[in-house]
Coordinates of C-alpha atoms and ligand atoms in Angstrom, one line a residue:
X1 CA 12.2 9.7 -18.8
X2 CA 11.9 6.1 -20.7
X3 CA 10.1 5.1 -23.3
X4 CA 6.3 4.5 -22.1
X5 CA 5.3 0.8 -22.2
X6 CA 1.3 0.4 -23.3
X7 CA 0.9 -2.9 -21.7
X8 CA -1.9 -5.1 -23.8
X9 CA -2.5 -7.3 -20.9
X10 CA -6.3 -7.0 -19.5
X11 CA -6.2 -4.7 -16.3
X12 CA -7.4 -7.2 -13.6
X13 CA -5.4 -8.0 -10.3
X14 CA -2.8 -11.1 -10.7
X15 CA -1.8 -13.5 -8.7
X16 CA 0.4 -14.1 -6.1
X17 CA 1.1 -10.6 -5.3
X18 CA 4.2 -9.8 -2.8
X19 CA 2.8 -9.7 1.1
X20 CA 2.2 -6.2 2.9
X21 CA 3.2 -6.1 6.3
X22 CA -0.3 -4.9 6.7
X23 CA -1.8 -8.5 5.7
X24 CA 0.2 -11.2 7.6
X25 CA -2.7 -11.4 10.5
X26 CA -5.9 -12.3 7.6
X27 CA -9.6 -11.3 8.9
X28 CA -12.0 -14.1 9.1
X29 CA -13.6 -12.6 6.0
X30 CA -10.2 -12.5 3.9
X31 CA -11.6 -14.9 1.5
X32 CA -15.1 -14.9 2.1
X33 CA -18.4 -15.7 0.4
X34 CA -21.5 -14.7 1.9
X35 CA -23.4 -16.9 -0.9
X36 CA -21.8 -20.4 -2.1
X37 CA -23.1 -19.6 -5.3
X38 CA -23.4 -16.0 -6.7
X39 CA -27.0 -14.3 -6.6
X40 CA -28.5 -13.1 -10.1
X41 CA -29.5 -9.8 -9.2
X42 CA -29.3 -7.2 -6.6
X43 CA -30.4 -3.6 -5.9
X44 CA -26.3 -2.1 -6.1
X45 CA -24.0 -4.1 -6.8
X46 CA -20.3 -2.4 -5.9
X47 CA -17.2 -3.8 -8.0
X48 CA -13.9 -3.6 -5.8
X49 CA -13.5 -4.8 -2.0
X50 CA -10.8 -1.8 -1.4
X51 CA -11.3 1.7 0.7
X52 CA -14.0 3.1 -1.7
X53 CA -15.7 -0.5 -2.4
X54 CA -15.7 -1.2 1.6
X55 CA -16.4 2.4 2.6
X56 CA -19.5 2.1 0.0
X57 CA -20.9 -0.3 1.4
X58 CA -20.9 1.1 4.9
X59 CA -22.1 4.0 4.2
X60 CA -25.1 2.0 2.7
X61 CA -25.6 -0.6 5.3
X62 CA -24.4 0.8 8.5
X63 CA -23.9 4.8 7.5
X64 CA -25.4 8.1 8.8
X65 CA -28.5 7.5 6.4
X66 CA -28.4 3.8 5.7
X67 CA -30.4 2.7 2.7
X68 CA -33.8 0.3 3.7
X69 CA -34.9 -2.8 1.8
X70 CA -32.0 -2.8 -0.9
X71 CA -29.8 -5.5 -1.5
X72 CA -26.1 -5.0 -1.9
X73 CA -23.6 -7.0 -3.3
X74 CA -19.6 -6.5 -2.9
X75 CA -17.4 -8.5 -6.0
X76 CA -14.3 -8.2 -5.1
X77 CA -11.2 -9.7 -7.9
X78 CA -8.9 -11.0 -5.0
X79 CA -9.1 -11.4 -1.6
X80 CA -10.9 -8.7 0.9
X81 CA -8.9 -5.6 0.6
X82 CA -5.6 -7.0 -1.1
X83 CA -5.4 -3.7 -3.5
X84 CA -3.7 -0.6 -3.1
X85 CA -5.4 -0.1 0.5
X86 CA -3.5 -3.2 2.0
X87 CA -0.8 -2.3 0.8
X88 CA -0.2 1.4 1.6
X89 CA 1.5 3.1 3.8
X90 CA -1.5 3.7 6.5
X91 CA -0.5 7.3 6.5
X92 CA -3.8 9.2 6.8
X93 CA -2.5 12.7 6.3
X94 CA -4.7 15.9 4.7
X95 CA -1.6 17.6 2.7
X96 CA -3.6 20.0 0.1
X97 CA -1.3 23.0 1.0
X98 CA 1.3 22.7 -1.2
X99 CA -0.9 22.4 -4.0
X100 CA -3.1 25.4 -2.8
X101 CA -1.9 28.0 -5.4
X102 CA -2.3 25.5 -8.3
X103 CA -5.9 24.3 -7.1
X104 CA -6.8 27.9 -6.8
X105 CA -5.5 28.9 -10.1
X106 CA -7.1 26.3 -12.1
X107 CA -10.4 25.7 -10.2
X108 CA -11.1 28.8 -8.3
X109 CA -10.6 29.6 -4.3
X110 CA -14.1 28.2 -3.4
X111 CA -13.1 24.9 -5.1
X112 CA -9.7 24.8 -3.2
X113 CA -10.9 25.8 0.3
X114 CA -13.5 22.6 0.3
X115 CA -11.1 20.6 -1.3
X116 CA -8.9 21.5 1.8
X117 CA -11.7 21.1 4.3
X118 CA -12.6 17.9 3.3
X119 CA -9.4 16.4 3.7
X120 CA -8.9 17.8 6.5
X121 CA -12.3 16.5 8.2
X122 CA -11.2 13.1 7.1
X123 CA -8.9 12.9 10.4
X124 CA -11.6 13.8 12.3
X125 CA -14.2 11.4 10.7
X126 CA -12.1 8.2 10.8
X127 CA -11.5 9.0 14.5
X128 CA -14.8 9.1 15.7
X129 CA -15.5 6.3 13.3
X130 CA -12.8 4.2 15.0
X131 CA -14.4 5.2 18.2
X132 CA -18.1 4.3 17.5
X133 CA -17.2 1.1 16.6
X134 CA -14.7 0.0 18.9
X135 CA -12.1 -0.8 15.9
X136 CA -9.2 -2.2 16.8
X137 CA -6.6 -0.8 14.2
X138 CA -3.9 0.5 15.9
X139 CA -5.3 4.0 15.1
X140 CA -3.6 7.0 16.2
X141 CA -4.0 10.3 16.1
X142 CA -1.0 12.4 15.8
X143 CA 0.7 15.6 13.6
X144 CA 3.1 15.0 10.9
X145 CA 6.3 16.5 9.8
X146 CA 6.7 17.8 6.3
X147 CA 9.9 18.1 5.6
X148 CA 12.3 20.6 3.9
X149 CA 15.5 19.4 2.9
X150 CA 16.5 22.0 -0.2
X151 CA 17.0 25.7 1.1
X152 CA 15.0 27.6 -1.5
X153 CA 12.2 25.2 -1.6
X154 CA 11.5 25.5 2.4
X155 CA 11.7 29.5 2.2
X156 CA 9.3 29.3 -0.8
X157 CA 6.9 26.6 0.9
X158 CA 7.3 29.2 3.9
X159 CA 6.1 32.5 2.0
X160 CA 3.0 30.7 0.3
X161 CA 2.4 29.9 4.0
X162 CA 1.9 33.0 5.6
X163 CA 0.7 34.6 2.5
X164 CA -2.1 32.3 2.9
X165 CA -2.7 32.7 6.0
X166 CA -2.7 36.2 6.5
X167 CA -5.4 36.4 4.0
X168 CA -7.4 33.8 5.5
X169 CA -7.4 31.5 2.9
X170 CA -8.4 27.6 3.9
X171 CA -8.8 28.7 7.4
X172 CA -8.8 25.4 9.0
X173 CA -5.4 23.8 7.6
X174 CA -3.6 27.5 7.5
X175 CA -4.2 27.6 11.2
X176 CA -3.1 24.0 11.5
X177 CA 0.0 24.2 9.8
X178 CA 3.2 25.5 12.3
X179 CA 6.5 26.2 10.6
X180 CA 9.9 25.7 12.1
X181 CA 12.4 27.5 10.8
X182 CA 16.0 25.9 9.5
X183 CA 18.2 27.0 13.0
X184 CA 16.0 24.6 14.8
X185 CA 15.2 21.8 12.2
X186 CA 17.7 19.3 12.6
X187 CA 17.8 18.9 16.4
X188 CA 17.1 15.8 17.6
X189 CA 13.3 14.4 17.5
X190 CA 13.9 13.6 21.4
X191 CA 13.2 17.6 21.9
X192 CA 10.5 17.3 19.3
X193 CA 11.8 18.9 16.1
X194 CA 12.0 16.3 13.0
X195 CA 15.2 14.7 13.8
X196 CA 15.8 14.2 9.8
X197 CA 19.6 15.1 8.3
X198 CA 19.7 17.5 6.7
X199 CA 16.2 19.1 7.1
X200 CA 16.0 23.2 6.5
X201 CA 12.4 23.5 7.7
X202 CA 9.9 21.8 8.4
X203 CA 5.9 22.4 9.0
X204 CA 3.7 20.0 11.3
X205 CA -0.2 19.3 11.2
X206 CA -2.8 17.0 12.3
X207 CA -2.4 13.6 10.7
X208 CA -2.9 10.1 11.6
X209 CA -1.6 6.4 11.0
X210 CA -3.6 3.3 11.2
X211 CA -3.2 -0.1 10.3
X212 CA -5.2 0.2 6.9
X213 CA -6.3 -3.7 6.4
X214 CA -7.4 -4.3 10.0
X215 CA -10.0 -0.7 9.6
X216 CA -11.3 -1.9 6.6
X217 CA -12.1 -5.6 7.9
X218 CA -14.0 -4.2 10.8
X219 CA -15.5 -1.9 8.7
X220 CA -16.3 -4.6 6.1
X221 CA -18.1 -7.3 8.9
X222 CA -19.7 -4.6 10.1
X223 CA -21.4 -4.7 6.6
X224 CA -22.2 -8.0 5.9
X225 CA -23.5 -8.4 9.2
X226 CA -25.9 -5.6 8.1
X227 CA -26.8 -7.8 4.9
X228 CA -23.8 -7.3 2.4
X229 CA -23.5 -9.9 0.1
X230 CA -19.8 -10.6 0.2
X231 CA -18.0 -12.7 -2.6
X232 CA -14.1 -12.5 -3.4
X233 CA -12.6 -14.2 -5.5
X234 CA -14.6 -13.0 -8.3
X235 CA -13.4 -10.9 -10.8
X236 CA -15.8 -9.2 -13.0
X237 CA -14.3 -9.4 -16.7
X238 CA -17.2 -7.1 -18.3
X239 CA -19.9 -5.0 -17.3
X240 CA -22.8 -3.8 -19.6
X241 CA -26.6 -3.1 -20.2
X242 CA -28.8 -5.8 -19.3
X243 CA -29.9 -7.4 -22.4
X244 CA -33.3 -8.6 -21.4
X245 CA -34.2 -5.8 -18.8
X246 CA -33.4 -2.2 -20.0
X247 CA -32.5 0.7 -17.1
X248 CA -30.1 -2.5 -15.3
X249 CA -26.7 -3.6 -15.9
X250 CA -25.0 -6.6 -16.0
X251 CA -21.6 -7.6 -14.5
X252 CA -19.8 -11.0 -15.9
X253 CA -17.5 -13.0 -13.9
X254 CA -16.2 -16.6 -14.4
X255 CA -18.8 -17.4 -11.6
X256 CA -21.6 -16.4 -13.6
X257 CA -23.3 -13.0 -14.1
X258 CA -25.4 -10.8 -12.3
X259 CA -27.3 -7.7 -12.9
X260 CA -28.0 -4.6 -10.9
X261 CA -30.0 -0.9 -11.3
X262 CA -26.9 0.2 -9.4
X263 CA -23.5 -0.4 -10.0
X264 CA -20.2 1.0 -7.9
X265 CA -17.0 0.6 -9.4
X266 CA -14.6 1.2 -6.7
X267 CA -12.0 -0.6 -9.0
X268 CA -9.0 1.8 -8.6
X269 CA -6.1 1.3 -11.5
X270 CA -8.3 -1.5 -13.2
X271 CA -10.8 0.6 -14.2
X272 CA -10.4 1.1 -18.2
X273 CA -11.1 -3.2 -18.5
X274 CA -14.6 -2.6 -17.3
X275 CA -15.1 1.2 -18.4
X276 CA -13.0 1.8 -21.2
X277 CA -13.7 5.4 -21.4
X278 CA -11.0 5.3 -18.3
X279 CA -8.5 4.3 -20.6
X280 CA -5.2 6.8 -20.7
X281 CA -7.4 8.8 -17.8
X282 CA -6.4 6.5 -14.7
X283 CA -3.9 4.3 -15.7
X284 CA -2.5 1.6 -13.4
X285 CA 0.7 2.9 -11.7
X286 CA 3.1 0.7 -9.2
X287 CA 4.5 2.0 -5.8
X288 CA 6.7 0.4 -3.3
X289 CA 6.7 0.5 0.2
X290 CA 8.5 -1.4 3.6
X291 CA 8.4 -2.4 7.3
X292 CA 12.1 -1.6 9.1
X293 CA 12.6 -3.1 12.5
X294 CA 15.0 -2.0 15.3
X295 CA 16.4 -4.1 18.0
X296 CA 14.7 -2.9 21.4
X297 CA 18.3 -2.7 23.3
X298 CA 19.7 -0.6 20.1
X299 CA 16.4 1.2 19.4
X300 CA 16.3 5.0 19.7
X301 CA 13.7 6.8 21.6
X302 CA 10.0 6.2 19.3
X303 CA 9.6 9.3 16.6
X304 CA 6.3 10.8 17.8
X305 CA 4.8 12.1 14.9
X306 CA 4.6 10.7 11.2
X307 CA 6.8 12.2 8.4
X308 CA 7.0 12.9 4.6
X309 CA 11.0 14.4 3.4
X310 CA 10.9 16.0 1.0
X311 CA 14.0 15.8 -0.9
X312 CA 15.7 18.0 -3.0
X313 CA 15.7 16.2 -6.1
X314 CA 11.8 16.7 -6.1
X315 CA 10.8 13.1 -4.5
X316 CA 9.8 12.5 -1.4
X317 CA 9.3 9.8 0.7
X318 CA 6.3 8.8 3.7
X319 CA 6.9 7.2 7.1
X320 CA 5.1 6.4 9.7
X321 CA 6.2 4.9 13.5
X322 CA 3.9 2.0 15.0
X323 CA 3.7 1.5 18.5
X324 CA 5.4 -1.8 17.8
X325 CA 8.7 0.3 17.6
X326 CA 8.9 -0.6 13.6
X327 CA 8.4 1.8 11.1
X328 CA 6.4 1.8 7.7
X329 CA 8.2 4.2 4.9
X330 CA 7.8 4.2 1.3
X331 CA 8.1 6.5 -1.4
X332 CA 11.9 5.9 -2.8
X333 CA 10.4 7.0 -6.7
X334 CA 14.0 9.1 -7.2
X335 CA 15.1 5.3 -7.6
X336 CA 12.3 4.1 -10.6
X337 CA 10.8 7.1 -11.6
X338 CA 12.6 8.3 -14.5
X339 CA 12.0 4.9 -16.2
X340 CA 8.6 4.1 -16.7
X341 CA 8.4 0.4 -17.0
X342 CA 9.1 0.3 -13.4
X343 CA 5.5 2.0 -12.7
X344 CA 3.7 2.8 -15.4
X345 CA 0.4 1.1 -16.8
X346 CA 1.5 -1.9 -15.0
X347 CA -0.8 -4.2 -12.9
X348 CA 2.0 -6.7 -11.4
X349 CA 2.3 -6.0 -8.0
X350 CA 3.9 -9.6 -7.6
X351 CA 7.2 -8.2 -8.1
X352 CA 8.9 -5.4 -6.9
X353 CA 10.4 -2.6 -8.1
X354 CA 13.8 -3.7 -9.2
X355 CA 15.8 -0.7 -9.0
X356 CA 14.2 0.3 -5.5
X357 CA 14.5 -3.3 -3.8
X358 CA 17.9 -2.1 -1.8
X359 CA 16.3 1.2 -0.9
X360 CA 15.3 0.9 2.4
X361 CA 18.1 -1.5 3.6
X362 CA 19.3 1.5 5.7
X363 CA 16.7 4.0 5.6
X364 CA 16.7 5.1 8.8
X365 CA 20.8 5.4 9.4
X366 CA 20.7 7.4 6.1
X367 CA 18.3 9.7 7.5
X368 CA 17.8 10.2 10.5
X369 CA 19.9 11.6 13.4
X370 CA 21.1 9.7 16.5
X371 CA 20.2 6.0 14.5
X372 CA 23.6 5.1 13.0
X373 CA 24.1 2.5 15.3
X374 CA 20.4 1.7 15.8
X375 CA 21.0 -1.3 13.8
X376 CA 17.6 -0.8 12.1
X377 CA 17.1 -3.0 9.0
X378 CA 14.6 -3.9 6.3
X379 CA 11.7 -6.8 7.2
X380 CA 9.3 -6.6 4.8
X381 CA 9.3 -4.9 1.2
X382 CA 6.1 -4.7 -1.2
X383 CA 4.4 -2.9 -3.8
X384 CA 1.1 -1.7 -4.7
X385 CA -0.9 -0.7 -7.6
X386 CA -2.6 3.3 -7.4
X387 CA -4.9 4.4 -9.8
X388 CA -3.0 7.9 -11.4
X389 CA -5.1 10.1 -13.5
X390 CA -4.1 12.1 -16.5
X391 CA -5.5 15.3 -15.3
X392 CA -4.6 14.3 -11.2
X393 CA -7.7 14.4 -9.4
X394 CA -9.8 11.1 -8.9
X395 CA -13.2 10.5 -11.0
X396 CA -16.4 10.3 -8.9
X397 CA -19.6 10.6 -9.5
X398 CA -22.4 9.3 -12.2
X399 CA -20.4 7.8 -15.5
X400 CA -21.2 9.9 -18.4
X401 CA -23.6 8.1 -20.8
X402 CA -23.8 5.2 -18.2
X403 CA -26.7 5.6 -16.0
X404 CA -27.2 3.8 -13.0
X405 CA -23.4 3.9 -12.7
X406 CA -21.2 5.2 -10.3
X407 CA -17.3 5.6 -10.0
X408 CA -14.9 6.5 -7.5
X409 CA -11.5 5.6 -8.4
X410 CA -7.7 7.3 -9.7
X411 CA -7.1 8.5 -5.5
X412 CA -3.3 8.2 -6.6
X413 CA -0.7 7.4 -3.6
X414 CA -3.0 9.9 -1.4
X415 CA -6.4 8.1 -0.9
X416 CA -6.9 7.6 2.8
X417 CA -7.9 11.5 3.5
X418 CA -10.3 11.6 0.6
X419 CA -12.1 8.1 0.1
X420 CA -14.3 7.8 3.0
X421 CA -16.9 11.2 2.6
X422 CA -16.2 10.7 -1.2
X423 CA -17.7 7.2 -0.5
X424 CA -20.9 9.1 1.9
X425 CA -21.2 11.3 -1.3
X426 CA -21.6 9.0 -3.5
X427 CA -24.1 6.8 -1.5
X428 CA -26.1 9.9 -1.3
X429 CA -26.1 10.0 -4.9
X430 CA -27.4 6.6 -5.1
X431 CA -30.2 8.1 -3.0
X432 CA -31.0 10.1 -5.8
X433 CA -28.9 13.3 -4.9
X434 CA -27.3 15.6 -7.6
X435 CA -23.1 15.5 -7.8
X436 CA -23.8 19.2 -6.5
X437 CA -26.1 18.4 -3.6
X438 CA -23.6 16.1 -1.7
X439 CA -20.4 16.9 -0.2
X440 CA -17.8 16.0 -2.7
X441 CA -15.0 18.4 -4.5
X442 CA -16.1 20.0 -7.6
X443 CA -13.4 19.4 -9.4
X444 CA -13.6 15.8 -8.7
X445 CA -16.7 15.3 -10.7
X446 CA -16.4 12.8 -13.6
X447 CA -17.7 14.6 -16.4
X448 CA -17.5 14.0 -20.5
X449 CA -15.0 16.8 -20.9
X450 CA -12.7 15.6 -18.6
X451 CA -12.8 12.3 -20.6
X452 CA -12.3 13.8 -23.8
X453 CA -9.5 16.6 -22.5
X454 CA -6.3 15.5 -24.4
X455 CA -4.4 16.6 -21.0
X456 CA -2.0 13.6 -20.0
X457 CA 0.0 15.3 -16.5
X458 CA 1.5 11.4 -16.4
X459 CA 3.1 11.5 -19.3
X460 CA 4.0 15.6 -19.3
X461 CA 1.3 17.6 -22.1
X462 CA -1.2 19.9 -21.0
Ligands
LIG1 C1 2.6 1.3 -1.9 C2 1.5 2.3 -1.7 C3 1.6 3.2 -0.6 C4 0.5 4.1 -0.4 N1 0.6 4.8 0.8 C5 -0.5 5.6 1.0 C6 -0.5 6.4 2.2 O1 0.3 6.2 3.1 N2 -1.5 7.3 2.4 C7 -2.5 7.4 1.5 O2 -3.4 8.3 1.7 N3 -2.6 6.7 0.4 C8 -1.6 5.8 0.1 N4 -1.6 5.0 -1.0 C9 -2.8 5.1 -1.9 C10 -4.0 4.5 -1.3 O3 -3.7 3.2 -0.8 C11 -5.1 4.4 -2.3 O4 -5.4 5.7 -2.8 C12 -6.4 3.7 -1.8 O5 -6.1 2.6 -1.1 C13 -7.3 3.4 -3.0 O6 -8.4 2.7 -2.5 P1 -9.4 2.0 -3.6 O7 -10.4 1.3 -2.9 O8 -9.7 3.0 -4.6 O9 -8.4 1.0 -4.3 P2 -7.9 -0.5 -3.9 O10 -7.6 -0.6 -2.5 O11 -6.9 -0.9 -4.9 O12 -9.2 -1.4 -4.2 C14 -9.6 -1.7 -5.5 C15 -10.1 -3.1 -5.4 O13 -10.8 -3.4 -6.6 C16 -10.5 -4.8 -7.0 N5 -10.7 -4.9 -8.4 C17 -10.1 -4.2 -9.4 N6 -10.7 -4.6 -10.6 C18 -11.6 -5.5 -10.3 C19 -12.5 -6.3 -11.1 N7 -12.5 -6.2 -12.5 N8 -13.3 -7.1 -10.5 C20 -13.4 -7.3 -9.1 N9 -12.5 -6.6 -8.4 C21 -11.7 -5.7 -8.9 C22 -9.0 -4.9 -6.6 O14 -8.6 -6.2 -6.5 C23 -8.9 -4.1 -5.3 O15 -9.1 -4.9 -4.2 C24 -0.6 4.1 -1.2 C25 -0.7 3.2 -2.3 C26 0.3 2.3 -2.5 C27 0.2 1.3 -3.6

């Protein structure tokens, strides 16, 4: 790979940021502020109007156990979920089985089964969230096709499988998971196998896609019309111990500050400006992602089920059809990846990512059987900024040494099955439960030694 670039520039959002597909119809509250002028105080105050930072305050307005008598401030830099989670590919799909062996290895079997079982319950929960609330978010609940296009990797990835499941490991997403063996792979998606060129095997499981802005707007009205005290446009430069109030802390933005006894940094890839200990540990990383759109008279039959190819120079790519007949897909790393000025440390999603811009022109000709002459072609491009972690799994829980304060950030390219009961854990720990007492993955926990492990997966040294 490149050299590494250690950008000085303070991690907070910039401006004018290229336009998701996802964010061309703005909510009511895109830009809103419940308050003209910002409060001083507040009971919790969450930093970051994204998945975690909405899904917080939810969970603590409108939840399964909504707190009483507290209030609750959102800051959010930008506008209302204009981070990573507008900007993704609205792929919600629990994929922990590949990583099985590695998880069980390293954290133990216990560890990895309720890692896998809360993914997987994340399908489950955003559907009956979508339900109870009448959300209107194109939300559907499919399976998805993983893939195989490299011969050895598909037998392997088929071995681990029924290894696993014979021993009834991770029950749930073992018995989920159906393999389809290479004779049968590449027929057309019309008889429902994956359709792809060139795929060897593929499994299928339950997944979903959604349209990731629109969820997170109902979800965030639904909060402030529980009391949330919404202001964007704010970007909190500095947080730290109240100076005339000890056991409260105090957030600073060019609007003025304001302390809280709680504070929620749901700040993603911008953590380290606010938390420095963060720094090196989830590190601001840039992904790319498109909208293609097919003429209806040329347009094949819709692809029924969402996808991730795996290709066989270790990249892969995510897709998903909308009932709209266009199709969201992103991935394309095998084009930036080996250089990392094109993703690494970098907070600049107003650009994209040069060597990737042409990558989707004719995705779905290059790919996919039976759409040569579909005339399908590139509408929108964009890119987005994930939070990667040194030691790849996010940081939740209490901050060491910082009481009062809570984190949830560094979900990577694969946040939508894991933010929203990490978000009911950590509101429970607000409530004054122990890390251990809610349901959140062990390994998650943010814990001094993990901040002081020399371990850097991004940049290759164990
Ligand atoms: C191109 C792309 C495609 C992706 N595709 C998928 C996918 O298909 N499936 C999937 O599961 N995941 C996907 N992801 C990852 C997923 O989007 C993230 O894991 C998830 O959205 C993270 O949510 P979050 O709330 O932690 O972060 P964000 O949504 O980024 O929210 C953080 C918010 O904090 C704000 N903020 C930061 N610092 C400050 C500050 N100092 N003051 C005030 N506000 C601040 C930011 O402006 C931002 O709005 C993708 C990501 C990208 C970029």
């Amino acid at each position: 790979m490149g050299s590494v670039q250690t950008d000085q520039q303070p991690l907070l959002p910039v401006a004018n940021s290229t336009t998701p597909f996802w964010r061309t119809e703005l909510h009511e509250l895109d830009s809103h502020r419940s308050t003209d002028v910002l409060p001083a105080e507040c009971d919790i105050l969450i930093i970051g109007g994204g998945y975690a930072g909405i899904g917080a305050a939810y969970h603590l307005l409108a939840g399964d156990e909504p707190i009483a008598g507290k209030t609750v401030v959102l800051l959010e830099a930008r506008e209302a979920c204009s981070g990573a989670t507008g900007r993704n590919g609205g792929h919600l799909r629990p994929s922990v089985y590949p990583r099985l062996p590695y998880y069980i290895k390293e954290y133990g079997k216990d560890a990895a089964e309720h890692l896998a079982d809360f993914e997987f319950d994340h399908v489950q929960a955003i559907a009956e969230l979508v339900k109870k609330e009448g959300i209107d978010c194109d939300f559907e609940l499919t399976r998805s096709y993983d893939i195989y296009t490299d011969l050895d990797q598909a037998q392997a990835a088929k071995k681990k499988y029924l290894r696993y499941k014979e021993a009834g490991i991770a029950k749930s997403t073992m018995d989920d998971l159906e393999w389809t063996d290479q004779d049968r792979a590449e027929e057309v998606y019309q008889i429902g196998i994956s359709g792809v060129k060139g795929c060897v095997g593929c499994f299928t499981f339950t997944a979903a896609s959604v349209w990731p802005y629109k969820l997170m707007m109902s979800l965030l009205k639904i909060a402030v019309s529980k009391g949330l005290n919404l202001q964007t446009h704010t970007p909190v430069t500095a947080v730290s111990p109240t100076p005339t109030a000890s056991g409260t802390w105090t957030a600073y933005t060019p609007r003025g500050a304001i302390s809280a006894k709680q504070v929620i940094f749901a700040t993603n890839g911008y953590t380290s400006t606010l938390l420095p200990e963060y720094e090196g540990k989830i590190v601001p990383c840039r992904g790319i992602c498109s909208r293609i759109v097919c003429p209806a008279e040329t347009r094949p039959p819709q692809l029924d089920k969402t996808y991730c190819i795996r290709f066989n120079n270790g990249s892969h790519d995510y897709l998903i059809p909308r009932a709209d007949g266009s199709i969201v897909v992103g991935g394309a790393r095998s084009t930036f990846f080996q250089d990392y000025k094109n993703w690494y440390n970098t907070v600049d999603d107003a650009s994209l990512i040069t060597p990737s811009a042409n990558y989707f022109d004719t995705y779905m000709q290059d790919n996919f059987v039976g759409w040569d002459d579909s005339g399908a072609k590139l509408d929108q491009i964009w890119t987005g900024i994930m939070g990667y972690n040194s030691d790849s799994l996010p940081s939740v829980g209490e901050v060491p040494g910082r009481e009062g304060c809570f984190i949830a950030a560094g979900f990577e390219g694969h946040g939508m099955p894991l933010i929203w009961l990490t978000m009911q854990g950590i509101v429970g720990m607000l409530g004054g439960k122990k890390y251990e007492e809610v349901r959140l993955p062990s390994m998650f926990k943010t814990t001094k030694e993990r901040l002081e492990s020399k371990r850097d997966d991004l940049r290759g040294t164990n």
